[in-house]
Rosetta silent file (secondary structure, phi, psi, omega in degrees, C-alpha in Angstrom):
SEQUENCE: XXXXXXXXXXXXXXXXXXXXXXXXXXXXXXXXXXXXXXXXXXXXXXXXXXXXXXXXXXXXXXXXXXXXXXXXXXXXXXXXXXXXXXXXXXXXXXXXXXXXXXXXXXXXXXXXXXXXXXXXXXXXXXXXXXXX
SCORE:     score description
SCORE:     0.000 S_00000001
   1 L     0.000  136.776 -173.289  -19.843    1.538  -29.218 S_00000001
   2 L   -72.195  150.163  170.859  -22.385    1.975  -26.516 S_00000001
   3 H   -55.031  -43.070  172.267  -21.499    4.494  -23.681 S_00000001
   4 H   -49.439  -42.668  178.432  -21.688    1.737  -20.938 S_00000001
   5 H   -72.088  -45.141 -176.061  -19.175   -0.370  -22.908 S_00000001
   6 H   -59.233  -45.647 -174.817  -17.057    2.601  -23.615 S_00000001
   7 H   -73.192  -29.027 -178.426  -16.935    3.756  -19.787 S_00000001
   8 H   -67.837  -41.412 -161.910  -16.275   -0.059  -18.744 S_00000001
   9 H   -76.688  -41.217  173.505  -13.429   -0.299  -21.254 S_00000001
  10 H   -58.893  -46.098 -175.552  -11.940    3.204  -20.046 S_00000001
  11 H   -67.943  -36.699  169.439  -12.010    2.179  -16.406 S_00000001
  12 H   -58.206  -30.831 -175.323  -10.354   -1.069  -17.413 S_00000001
  13 H   -82.473  -45.238  177.353   -7.650    0.658  -19.242 S_00000001
  14 L   -81.382    3.463  171.057   -7.055    3.028  -16.377 S_00000001
  15 E   -92.618  144.595  171.730   -6.811    0.459  -13.762 S_00000001
  16 E  -110.035  138.459  165.584   -3.401   -1.103  -12.647 S_00000001
  17 E  -125.594  118.094  174.250   -2.809   -4.757  -11.517 S_00000001
  18 L   -83.953  124.541  176.981    0.388   -5.629  -10.512 S_00000001
  19 L   -36.789  154.391  172.230    1.561   -9.388  -11.206 S_00000001
  20 L   -71.070  166.123  178.387    1.380  -11.468   -8.039 S_00000001
  21 L  -132.151 -165.101  179.199    4.161  -12.007   -5.865 S_00000001
  22 L   -71.551  -12.219 -176.666    5.110  -14.682   -3.231 S_00000001
  23 L   -79.753  -31.529 -177.094    2.782  -12.874   -0.893 S_00000001
  24 L  -139.561  173.054  176.249   -0.556  -13.699   -2.516 S_00000001
  25 L   -88.596  -29.249 -174.313   -2.161  -15.599   -5.243 S_00000001
  26 L   -96.736 -177.662  177.381   -3.866  -12.484   -6.962 S_00000001
  27 L   -61.900  146.114  179.264   -2.356   -9.265   -8.053 S_00000001
  28 L   -56.221  -43.088  172.312   -0.497   -7.405   -5.314 S_00000001
  29 L  -153.684  158.392  167.700   -2.806   -4.437   -5.835 S_00000001
  30 E  -128.249  138.545 -169.649   -5.377   -2.991   -8.124 S_00000001
  31 E  -136.209  145.297  172.758   -5.790    0.705   -8.473 S_00000001
  32 E  -132.099  122.413  167.392   -8.277    2.834  -10.604 S_00000001
  33 L    78.554   20.315  175.647   -8.014    6.364  -11.300 S_00000001
  34 L    78.286   -1.377 -179.899   -4.864    6.482   -8.988 S_00000001
  35 L  -150.341   -9.408  178.043   -6.641    6.540   -5.656 S_00000001
  36 E   -90.487  137.248 -172.171   -9.554    3.816   -5.882 S_00000001
  37 E  -132.930  170.875  169.199   -8.134    0.479   -4.596 S_00000001
  38 L   -72.251  172.295 -178.935   -9.025   -3.123   -4.081 S_00000001
  39 H   -68.238  -39.649 -173.909  -10.191   -4.348   -0.602 S_00000001
  40 H   -66.393  -40.887  177.484   -6.911   -5.844    0.135 S_00000001
  41 H   -61.691  -50.501  174.763   -5.014   -2.530   -0.647 S_00000001
  42 H   -45.399  -39.735  172.434   -7.634   -0.561    1.439 S_00000001
  43 H   -56.870  -48.020  179.076   -6.809   -2.888    4.319 S_00000001
  44 H   -53.898  -44.379  166.503   -3.268   -1.986    3.901 S_00000001
  45 H   -58.503  -37.885  177.130   -4.197    1.694    4.180 S_00000001
  46 H   -69.932  -32.016 -174.975   -6.249    1.217    7.296 S_00000001
  47 H   -81.448  -23.188  161.687   -3.367   -0.571    8.711 S_00000001
  48 H   -57.377  -51.679  173.060   -1.119    2.221    7.861 S_00000001
  49 H   -58.609  -51.304 -172.943   -3.392    4.634    9.485 S_00000001
  50 H   -61.988  -40.812 -167.776   -4.062    2.295   12.570 S_00000001
  51 L   -89.383   -8.845 -174.476   -0.224    1.883   13.238 S_00000001
  52 L    43.171   62.901  161.967    0.343    5.813   12.770 S_00000001
  53 L   -69.166  -29.627  177.878    3.232    5.187   10.490 S_00000001
  54 H   -63.468  -14.553  178.835    2.822    8.721    9.362 S_00000001
  55 H   -70.725  -22.745  179.765    4.411   10.080   12.608 S_00000001
  56 H  -112.233  -33.691 -166.543    7.910    8.986   11.323 S_00000001
  57 H  -111.359   18.176  173.656    7.515    8.376    7.597 S_00000001
  58 L    70.180  165.498 -168.266    5.077   11.483    7.020 S_00000001
  59 L   -77.105   -2.345 -175.284    1.310   11.508    5.886 S_00000001
  60 L  -126.675   16.832  177.657    2.422   10.974    2.284 S_00000001
  61 L    70.606    2.119 -157.683    5.084    8.120    2.911 S_00000001
  62 L   -94.733   10.378 -179.654    7.652   10.791    1.541 S_00000001
  63 L    90.085  151.958  171.740    9.803   10.649    4.940 S_00000001
  64 L  -153.263  -99.575  175.054   10.005   12.698    8.044 S_00000001
  65 L   -93.596  -15.361  171.501   12.138   11.503   10.760 S_00000001
  66 L  -109.770  167.306 -169.568   12.066    8.015    9.172 S_00000001
  67 L   -63.673  161.134  173.219   13.026    7.408    5.597 S_00000001
  68 L   -68.939  110.791  172.002   10.711    7.889    2.522 S_00000001
  69 H   -51.224  -42.862 -177.485    8.722    4.727    2.113 S_00000001
  70 H   -54.375  -34.948 -166.534    8.084    5.872   -1.670 S_00000001
  71 H   -95.484  -38.086 -173.693   11.917    5.373   -2.179 S_00000001
  72 H   -71.152  -21.896  170.242   12.553    2.448    0.258 S_00000001
  73 H   -74.593   -8.319 -172.687    9.855    0.227   -1.253 S_00000001
  74 H   -87.217  -23.373 -175.204   11.626    0.532   -4.716 S_00000001
  75 H  -111.541  -25.381  174.976   14.518   -1.490   -3.134 S_00000001
  76 L   -64.201  134.461  164.656   13.078   -3.577   -0.322 S_00000001
  77 L   -73.709  167.863  177.423   12.058   -7.015   -1.025 S_00000001
  78 H   -69.985  -28.813  174.417    8.832   -8.087    0.531 S_00000001
  79 H   -71.013  -31.792  177.414   10.624  -10.308    2.861 S_00000001
  80 H   -73.347  -27.529  175.488   13.023   -7.555    3.932 S_00000001
  81 H   -53.095  -56.241 -178.415    9.925   -5.211    4.268 S_00000001
  82 H   -65.929  -37.025 -171.562    8.293   -7.738    6.714 S_00000001
  83 H   -66.765  -45.301 -174.240   11.561   -8.337    8.696 S_00000001
  84 H   -61.780  -46.432 -168.724   11.981   -4.514    9.122 S_00000001
  85 H   -84.618  -29.419 -176.040    8.359   -3.873   10.043 S_00000001
  86 H   -98.091  -29.875 -178.825    7.772   -6.904   12.414 S_00000001
  87 H   -99.875  -20.210 -170.458   11.260   -6.948   13.992 S_00000001
  88 L    82.583  162.922  178.109   12.233   -3.400   14.048 S_00000001
  89 E  -142.506   76.166 -171.106   15.400   -1.708   13.409 S_00000001
  90 H   -62.773  -30.289  171.224   16.046    0.048   16.889 S_00000001
  91 H   -49.912  -31.523 -176.821   19.569    1.278   15.564 S_00000001
  92 H  -112.048    2.493  165.696   17.835    3.334   13.028 S_00000001
  93 L    94.025   13.521  175.321   14.932    4.309   15.314 S_00000001
  94 E   -95.916  131.363  175.862   12.144    1.874   13.748 S_00000001
  95 L   -86.790  160.019 -178.622   10.324    0.031   16.505 S_00000001
  96 L   -72.326  131.852  178.337    9.021   -3.593   16.303 S_00000001
  97 L  -111.215    0.931 -167.849    5.465   -3.888   15.176 S_00000001
  98 L   -60.323  -28.515 -177.179    5.541   -7.822   15.541 S_00000001
  99 L   -85.534  -15.309 -173.823    3.511   -7.468   18.742 S_00000001
 100 L   -87.973  104.464 -167.910    0.924   -5.228   17.210 S_00000001
 101 H   -65.861  -23.762 -177.247   -1.789   -7.745   15.864 S_00000001
 102 H   -66.605  -37.384  167.561   -3.340   -4.873   13.723 S_00000001
 103 H   -80.810  -50.478 -166.942    0.133   -4.858   11.781 S_00000001
 104 H   -74.766  -34.624 -172.108    1.426   -8.500   11.922 S_00000001
 105 L   -78.574  -12.899 -176.131   -2.055   -9.826   10.732 S_00000001
 106 L  -128.326   32.316  177.587   -2.177   -7.345    7.884 S_00000001
 107 H   -70.007  -23.852 -174.190    1.413   -7.077    6.930 S_00000001
 108 H   -83.467  -33.644  171.102    0.927   -8.397    3.399 S_00000001
 109 H   -59.549  -50.980 -172.040   -1.958   -5.799    2.894 S_00000001
 110 H   -62.445  -43.922 -171.365    0.311   -2.964    4.280 S_00000001
 111 H   -67.757  -30.058 -174.636    2.949   -3.981    2.032 S_00000001
 112 H   -81.414  -31.777  172.238    0.663   -4.027   -1.276 S_00000001
 113 H   -71.297  -30.857  178.556   -0.428   -0.363   -0.295 S_00000001
 114 H   -88.780  -16.625  177.543    2.912    0.946    0.153 S_00000001
 115 H   -82.568  -41.708  165.578    4.336   -0.728   -2.774 S_00000001
 116 H   -47.540  -43.636  179.964    1.495    0.858   -4.863 S_00000001
 117 H   -75.792  -34.434  170.861    2.376    4.184   -3.635 S_00000001
 118 H   -64.117  -39.624 -174.593    6.109    3.382   -4.383 S_00000001
 119 H   -74.817  -24.659  169.375    5.404    2.144   -7.822 S_00000001
 120 L    97.812    1.810  178.695    3.383    5.521   -8.447 S_00000001
 121 L   -69.412  -37.607  166.310    0.295    3.456   -9.258 S_00000001
 122 L   -98.699  116.374 -170.318   -1.365    4.982   -6.177 S_00000001
 123 L   -90.822   -0.860  175.804   -1.014    8.576   -6.741 S_00000001
 124 L  -147.164  151.985 -164.562   -2.121    9.904   -3.459 S_00000001
 125 L   -62.277  -55.838 -161.039   -1.748    8.821    0.182 S_00000001
 126 L   -81.231  134.411  179.720   -5.623    8.662    1.182 S_00000001
 127 L  -121.729 -179.631  178.456   -7.388    6.112   -0.873 S_00000001
 128 E  -145.520  159.409 -168.526  -10.925    4.771   -1.191 S_00000001
 129 E   -91.859  129.821  163.954  -12.164    1.155   -1.960 S_00000001
 130 L   -55.393  130.505  178.692  -13.326    0.421   -5.422 S_00000001
 131 L   -61.498  144.618  174.222  -17.104    0.088   -5.743 S_00000001
 132 L   -96.449    0.000    0.000  -18.356   -3.491   -6.596 S_00000001
């Protein structure tokens, strides 16, 4: 087997693609080597950073004053996630991000990024985009 073919096969075997959900037509996220992600998931990471979600949920999504999103995304449906983020849960201290265009326009990408973290496919909080 030629080295280039072997490397391509190794990258393919190391990547993770999760089946599509109702949120999108393609895979929810694609991850290589635990931290290289597709453009959609990269936008989710950017949304996470721009909304400063780490202030409550911690820089690694493991919880701070807000709950661990690593654990919560294991049980929340995509619809429940959207309802919580866009509508807020003031009784629990979660503000509404429905008026924040950066969040509302990229809610599916934010879900993909956080679901990848929760599933363990994305192994660290900071990610980079897969080179084309």
